[in-house]
CSV table of C-alpha atoms in Angstrom, one decimal:
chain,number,residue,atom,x,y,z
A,1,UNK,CA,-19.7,-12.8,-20.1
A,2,UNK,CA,-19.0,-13.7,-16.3
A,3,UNK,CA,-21.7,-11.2,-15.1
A,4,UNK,CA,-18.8,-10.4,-12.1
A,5,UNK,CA,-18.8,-6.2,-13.9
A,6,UNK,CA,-22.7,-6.4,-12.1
A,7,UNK,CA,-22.2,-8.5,-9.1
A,8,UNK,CA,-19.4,-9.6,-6.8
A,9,UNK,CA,-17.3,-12.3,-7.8
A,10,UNK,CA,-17.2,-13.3,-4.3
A,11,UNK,CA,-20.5,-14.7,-4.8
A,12,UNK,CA,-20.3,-16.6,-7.7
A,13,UNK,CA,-20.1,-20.4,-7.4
A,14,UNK,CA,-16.7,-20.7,-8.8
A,15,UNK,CA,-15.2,-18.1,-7.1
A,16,UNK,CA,-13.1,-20.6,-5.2
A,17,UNK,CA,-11.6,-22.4,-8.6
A,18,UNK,CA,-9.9,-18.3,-9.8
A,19,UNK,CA,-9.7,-16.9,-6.5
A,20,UNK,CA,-5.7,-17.0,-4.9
A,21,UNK,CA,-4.4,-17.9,-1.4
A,22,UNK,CA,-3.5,-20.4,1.0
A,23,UNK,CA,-6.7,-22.3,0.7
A,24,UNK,CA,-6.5,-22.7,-2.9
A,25,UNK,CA,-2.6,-23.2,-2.9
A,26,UNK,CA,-3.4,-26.3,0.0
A,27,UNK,CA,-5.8,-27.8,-2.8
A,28,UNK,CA,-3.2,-27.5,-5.7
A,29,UNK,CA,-5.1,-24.7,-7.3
A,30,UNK,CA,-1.9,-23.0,-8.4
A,31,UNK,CA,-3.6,-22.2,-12.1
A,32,UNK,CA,-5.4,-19.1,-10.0
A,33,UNK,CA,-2.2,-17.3,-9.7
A,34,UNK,CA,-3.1,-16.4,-13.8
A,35,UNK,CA,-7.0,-16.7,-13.6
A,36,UNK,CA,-7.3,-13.9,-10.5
A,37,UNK,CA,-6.1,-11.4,-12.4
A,38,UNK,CA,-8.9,-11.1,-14.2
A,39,UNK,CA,-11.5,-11.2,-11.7
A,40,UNK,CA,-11.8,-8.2,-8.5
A,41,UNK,CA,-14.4,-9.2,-5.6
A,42,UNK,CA,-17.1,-6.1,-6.1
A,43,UNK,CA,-17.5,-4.5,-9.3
A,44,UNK,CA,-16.8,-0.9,-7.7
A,45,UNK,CA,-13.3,-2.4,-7.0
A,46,UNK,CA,-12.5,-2.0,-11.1
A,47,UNK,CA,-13.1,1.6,-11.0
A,48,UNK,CA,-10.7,1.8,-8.0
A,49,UNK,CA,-7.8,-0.5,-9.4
A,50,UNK,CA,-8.4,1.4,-13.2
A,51,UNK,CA,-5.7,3.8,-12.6
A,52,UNK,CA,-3.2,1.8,-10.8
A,53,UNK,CA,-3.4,-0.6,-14.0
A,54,UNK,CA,-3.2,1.6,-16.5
A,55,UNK,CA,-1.0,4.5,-14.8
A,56,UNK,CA,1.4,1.7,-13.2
A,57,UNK,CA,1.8,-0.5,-16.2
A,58,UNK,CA,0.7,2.0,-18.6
A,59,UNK,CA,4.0,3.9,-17.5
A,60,UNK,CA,6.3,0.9,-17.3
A,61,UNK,CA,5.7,-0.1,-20.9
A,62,UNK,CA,6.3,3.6,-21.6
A,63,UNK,CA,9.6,3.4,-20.1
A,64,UNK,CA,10.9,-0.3,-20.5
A,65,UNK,CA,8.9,-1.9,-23.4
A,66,UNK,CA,5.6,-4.4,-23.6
A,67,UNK,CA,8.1,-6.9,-23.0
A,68,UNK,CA,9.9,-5.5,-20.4
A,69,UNK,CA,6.7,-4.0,-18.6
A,70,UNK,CA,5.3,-8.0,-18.8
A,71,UNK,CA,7.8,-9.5,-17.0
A,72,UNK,CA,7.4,-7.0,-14.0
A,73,UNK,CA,4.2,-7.2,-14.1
A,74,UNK,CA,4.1,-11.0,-13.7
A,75,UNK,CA,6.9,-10.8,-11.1
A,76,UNK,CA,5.4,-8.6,-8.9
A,77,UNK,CA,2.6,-10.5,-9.2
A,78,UNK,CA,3.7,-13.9,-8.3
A,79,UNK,CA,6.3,-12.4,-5.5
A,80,UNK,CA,2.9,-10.6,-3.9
A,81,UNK,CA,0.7,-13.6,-3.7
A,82,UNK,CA,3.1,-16.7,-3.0
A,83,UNK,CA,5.1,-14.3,-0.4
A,84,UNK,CA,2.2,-13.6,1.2
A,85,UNK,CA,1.2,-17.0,1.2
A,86,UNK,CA,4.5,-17.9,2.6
A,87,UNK,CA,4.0,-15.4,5.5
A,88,UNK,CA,1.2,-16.7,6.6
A,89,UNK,CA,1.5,-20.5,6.1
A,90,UNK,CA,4.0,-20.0,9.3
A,91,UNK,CA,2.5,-16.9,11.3
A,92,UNK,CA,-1.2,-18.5,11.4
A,93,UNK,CA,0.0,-21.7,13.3
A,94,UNK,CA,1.1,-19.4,16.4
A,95,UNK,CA,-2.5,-18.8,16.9
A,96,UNK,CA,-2.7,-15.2,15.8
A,97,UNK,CA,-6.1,-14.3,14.8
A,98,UNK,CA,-5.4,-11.7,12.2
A,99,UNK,CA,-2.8,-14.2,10.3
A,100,UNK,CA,-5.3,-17.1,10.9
A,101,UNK,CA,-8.1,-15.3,9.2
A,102,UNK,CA,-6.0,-14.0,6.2
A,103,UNK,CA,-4.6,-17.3,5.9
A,104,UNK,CA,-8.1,-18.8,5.2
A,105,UNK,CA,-9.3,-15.4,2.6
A,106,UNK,CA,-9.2,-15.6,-1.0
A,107,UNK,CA,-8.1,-13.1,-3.1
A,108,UNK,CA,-8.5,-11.5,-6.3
A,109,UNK,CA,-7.0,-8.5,-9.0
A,110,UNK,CA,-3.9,-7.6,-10.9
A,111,UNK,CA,-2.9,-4.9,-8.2
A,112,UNK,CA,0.6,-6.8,-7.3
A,113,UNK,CA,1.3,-6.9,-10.8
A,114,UNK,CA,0.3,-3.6,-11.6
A,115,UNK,CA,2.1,-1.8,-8.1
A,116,UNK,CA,5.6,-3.6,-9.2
A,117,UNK,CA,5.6,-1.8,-12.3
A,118,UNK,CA,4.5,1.5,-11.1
A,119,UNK,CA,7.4,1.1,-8.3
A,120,UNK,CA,9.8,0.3,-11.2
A,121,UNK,CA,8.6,3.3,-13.4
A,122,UNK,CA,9.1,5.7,-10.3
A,123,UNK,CA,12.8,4.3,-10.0
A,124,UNK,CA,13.3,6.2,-13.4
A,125,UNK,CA,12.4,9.5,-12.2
A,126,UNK,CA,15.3,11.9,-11.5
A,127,UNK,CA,15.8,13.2,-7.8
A,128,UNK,CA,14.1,14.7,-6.3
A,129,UNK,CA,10.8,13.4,-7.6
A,130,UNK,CA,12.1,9.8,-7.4
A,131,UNK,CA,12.0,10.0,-3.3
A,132,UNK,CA,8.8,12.0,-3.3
A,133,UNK,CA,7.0,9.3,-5.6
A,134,UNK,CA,8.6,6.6,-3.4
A,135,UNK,CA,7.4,8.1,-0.2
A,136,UNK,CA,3.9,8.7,-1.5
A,137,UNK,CA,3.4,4.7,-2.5
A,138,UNK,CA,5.6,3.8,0.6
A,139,UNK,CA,2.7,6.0,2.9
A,140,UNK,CA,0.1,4.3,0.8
A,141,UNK,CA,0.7,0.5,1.2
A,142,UNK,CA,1.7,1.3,5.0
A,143,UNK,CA,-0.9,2.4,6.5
A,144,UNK,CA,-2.7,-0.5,5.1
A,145,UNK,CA,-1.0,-3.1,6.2
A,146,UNK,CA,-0.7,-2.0,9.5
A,147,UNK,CA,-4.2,-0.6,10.1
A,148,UNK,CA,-6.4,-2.5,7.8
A,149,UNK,CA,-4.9,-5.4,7.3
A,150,UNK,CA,-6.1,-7.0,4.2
A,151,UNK,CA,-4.8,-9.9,2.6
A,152,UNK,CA,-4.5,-7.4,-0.4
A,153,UNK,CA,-3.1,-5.1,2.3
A,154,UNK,CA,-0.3,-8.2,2.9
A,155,UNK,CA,0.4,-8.6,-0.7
A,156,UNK,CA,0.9,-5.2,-1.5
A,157,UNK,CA,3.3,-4.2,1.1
A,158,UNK,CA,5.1,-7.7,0.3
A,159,UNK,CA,5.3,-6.5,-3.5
A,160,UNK,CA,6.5,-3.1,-2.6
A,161,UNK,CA,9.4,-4.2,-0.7
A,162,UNK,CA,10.7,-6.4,-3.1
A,163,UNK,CA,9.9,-4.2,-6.2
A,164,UNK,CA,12.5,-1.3,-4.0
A,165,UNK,CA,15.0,-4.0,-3.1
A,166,UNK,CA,15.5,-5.4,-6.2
A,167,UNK,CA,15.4,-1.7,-8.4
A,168,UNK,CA,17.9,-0.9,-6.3
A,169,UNK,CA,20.3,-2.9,-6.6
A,170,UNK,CA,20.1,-3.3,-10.5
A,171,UNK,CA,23.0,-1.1,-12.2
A,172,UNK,CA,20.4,0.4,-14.4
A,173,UNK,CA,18.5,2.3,-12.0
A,174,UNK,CA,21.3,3.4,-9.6
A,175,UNK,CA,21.3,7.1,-9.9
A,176,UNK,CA,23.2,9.0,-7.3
A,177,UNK,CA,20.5,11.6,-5.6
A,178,UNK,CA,22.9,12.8,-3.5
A,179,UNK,CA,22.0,14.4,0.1
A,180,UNK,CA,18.6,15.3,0.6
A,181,UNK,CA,18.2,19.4,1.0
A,182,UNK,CA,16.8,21.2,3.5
A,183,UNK,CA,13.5,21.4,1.3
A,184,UNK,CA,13.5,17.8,0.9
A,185,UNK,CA,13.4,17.2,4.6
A,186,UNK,CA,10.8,19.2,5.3
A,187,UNK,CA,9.1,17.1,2.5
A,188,UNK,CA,10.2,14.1,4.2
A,189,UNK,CA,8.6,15.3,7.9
A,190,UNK,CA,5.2,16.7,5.9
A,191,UNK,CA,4.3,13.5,4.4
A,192,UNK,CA,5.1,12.1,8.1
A,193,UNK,CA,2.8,14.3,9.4
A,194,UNK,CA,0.4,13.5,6.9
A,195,UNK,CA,0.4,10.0,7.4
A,196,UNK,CA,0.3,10.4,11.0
A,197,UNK,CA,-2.9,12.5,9.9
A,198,UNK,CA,-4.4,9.6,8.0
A,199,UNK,CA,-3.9,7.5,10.6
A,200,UNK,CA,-5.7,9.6,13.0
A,201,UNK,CA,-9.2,9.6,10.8
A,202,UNK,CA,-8.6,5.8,9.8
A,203,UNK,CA,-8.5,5.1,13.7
A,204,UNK,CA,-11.5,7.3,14.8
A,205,UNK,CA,-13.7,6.7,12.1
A,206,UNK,CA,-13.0,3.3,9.9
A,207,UNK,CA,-13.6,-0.1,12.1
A,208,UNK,CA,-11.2,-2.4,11.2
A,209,UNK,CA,-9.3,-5.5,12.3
A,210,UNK,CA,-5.6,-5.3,11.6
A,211,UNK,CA,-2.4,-6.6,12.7
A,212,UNK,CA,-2.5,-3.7,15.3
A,213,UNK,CA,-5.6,-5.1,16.1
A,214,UNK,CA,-9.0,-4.4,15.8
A,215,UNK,CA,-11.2,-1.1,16.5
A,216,UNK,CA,-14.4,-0.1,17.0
A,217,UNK,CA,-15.0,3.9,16.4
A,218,UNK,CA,-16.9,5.7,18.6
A,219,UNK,CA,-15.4,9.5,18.2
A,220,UNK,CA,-17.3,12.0,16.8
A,221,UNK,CA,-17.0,14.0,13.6
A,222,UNK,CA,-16.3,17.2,15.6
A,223,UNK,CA,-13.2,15.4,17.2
A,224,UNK,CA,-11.9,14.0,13.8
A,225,UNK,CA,-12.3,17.5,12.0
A,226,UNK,CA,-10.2,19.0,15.0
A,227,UNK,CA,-7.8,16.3,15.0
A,228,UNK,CA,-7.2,17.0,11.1
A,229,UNK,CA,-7.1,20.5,11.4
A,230,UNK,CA,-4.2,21.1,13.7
A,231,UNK,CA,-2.3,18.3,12.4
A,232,UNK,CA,-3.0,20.4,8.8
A,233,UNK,CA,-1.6,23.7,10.8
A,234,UNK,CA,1.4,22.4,11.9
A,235,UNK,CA,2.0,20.0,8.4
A,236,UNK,CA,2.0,23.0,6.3
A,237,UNK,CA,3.9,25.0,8.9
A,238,UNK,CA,6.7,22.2,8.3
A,239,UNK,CA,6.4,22.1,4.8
A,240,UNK,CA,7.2,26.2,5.2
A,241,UNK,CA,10.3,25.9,7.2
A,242,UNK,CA,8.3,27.5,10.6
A,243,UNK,CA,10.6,27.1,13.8
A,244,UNK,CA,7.5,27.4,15.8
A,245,UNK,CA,5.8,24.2,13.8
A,246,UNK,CA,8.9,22.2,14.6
A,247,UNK,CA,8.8,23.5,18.4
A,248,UNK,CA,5.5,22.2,18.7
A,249,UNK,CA,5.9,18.7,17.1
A,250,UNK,CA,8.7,18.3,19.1
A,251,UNK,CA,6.6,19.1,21.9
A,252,UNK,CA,3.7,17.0,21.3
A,253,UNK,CA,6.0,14.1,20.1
A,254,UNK,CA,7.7,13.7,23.1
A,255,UNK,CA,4.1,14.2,25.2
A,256,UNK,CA,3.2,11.0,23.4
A,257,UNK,CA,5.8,9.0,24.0
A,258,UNK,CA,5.7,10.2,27.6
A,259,UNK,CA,2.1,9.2,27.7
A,260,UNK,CA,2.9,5.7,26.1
A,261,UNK,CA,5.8,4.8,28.5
């Protein structure tokens, strides 16, 4: 009916009156916090934020109730967008580019919402999964914030925080998990390594303009695809339990923070 499934909502003339953020919130637009859930900026964006719907809240009216599932929903929701609001409404004044141009972008989509009750659902899952799944999201919405930067980015990592505080401390989810195993902390340094991985390809092939600032590529593919396959090597020589792997992260770890000091 909106036409926004076969063009950007971004470009509709009344994107402003359903869009969220700062310059809606400074013109008492606060009925947005409902009408942008319904609404992403680019159509392809649906296909992306299907599964994180429907898996995330899919799973937490699975394992809490339609009830239940809606009141997380709309708390993670609200907690995302006004926290990040709240943020930035501070940050921007000191002049900061990257807060200054997030606090003037509008946003749109469920995802707060929908990443709340995923984060919930996960705090049902029995150890060792529980930590695994957490890590996973946790690597997710980092890298994110830090290196892209969105205000989507903002609100996410915002969301994710609270959504781990505030399962944790309810009596109903505490489950002991006791120490982590050996296996587990190879787990734990993989998905480091990983991330550390991800990072590597975001910063040598995806321009982008972050809190960590902004960065123009200019690597080539051969670089990247060397880069990714020795951090591969030694991941999965981690995830194996190979002394040599650790002897050589340790190695090229401390090189590093040589190199930065």
């Amino acid at each position: 009916a909106t036409g926004t499934l076969f063009a950007p909502t971004s470009e509709q003339p009344w994107f402003d009156q359903v869009a969220t953020g700062l310059p809606a919130f400074a013109e008492g637009r606060w009925w947005t916090l409902a009408t942008a859930l319904f609404f992403v900026k680019h159509p392809l964006i649906y296909l992306t934020l299907l599964p994180l719907v429907a898996g995330g809240v899919g799973w937490a009216e699975w394992r809490f109730g339609s009830l239940r599932a809606m009141g997380l929903f709309a708390a993670g929701q609200v907690v995302g967008v006004l926290g990040a609001a709240a943020i930035l409404l501070p940050v921007a004044r000191t002049g900061w580019p990257w807060a200054v141009k997030l606090s003037e972008t509008s946003d749109l989509g469920p995802s707060c919402g929908a990443l709340a009750a995923l984060v919930f659902a996960i705090a049902t899952l029995p150890a060792p999964w529980r930590l695994r799944a957490r890590l996973l999201v946790g690597i997710w919405v980092g890298i994110s914030v830090l290196y892209l930067g969105r205000i989507d980015d903002l609100e996410h990592a915002i969301t994710l925080t609270a959504a781990l505080v505030v399962s944790g401390l309810l009596p109903a989810f505490r489950r002991p998990a006791g120490r982590p195993t050996q296996r587990e902390w190879r787990l734990i340094a993989f998905s480091a390594l990983i991330a550390i991985g991800a990072i590597q390809v975001i910063d040598l092939v995806v321009p982008y303009d972050g809190p960590l600032g902004a960065n123009e590529p200019g690597t080539s593919l051969v670089d990247v695809a060397i880069d990714v396959i020795v951090i591969a090597l030694i991941a999965n020589g981690i995830r194996l339990g190979y002394r040599i792997a650790w002897i050589v992260v340790l190695v090229l770890a401390a090189f590093n923070i040589a190199t930065a000091v």
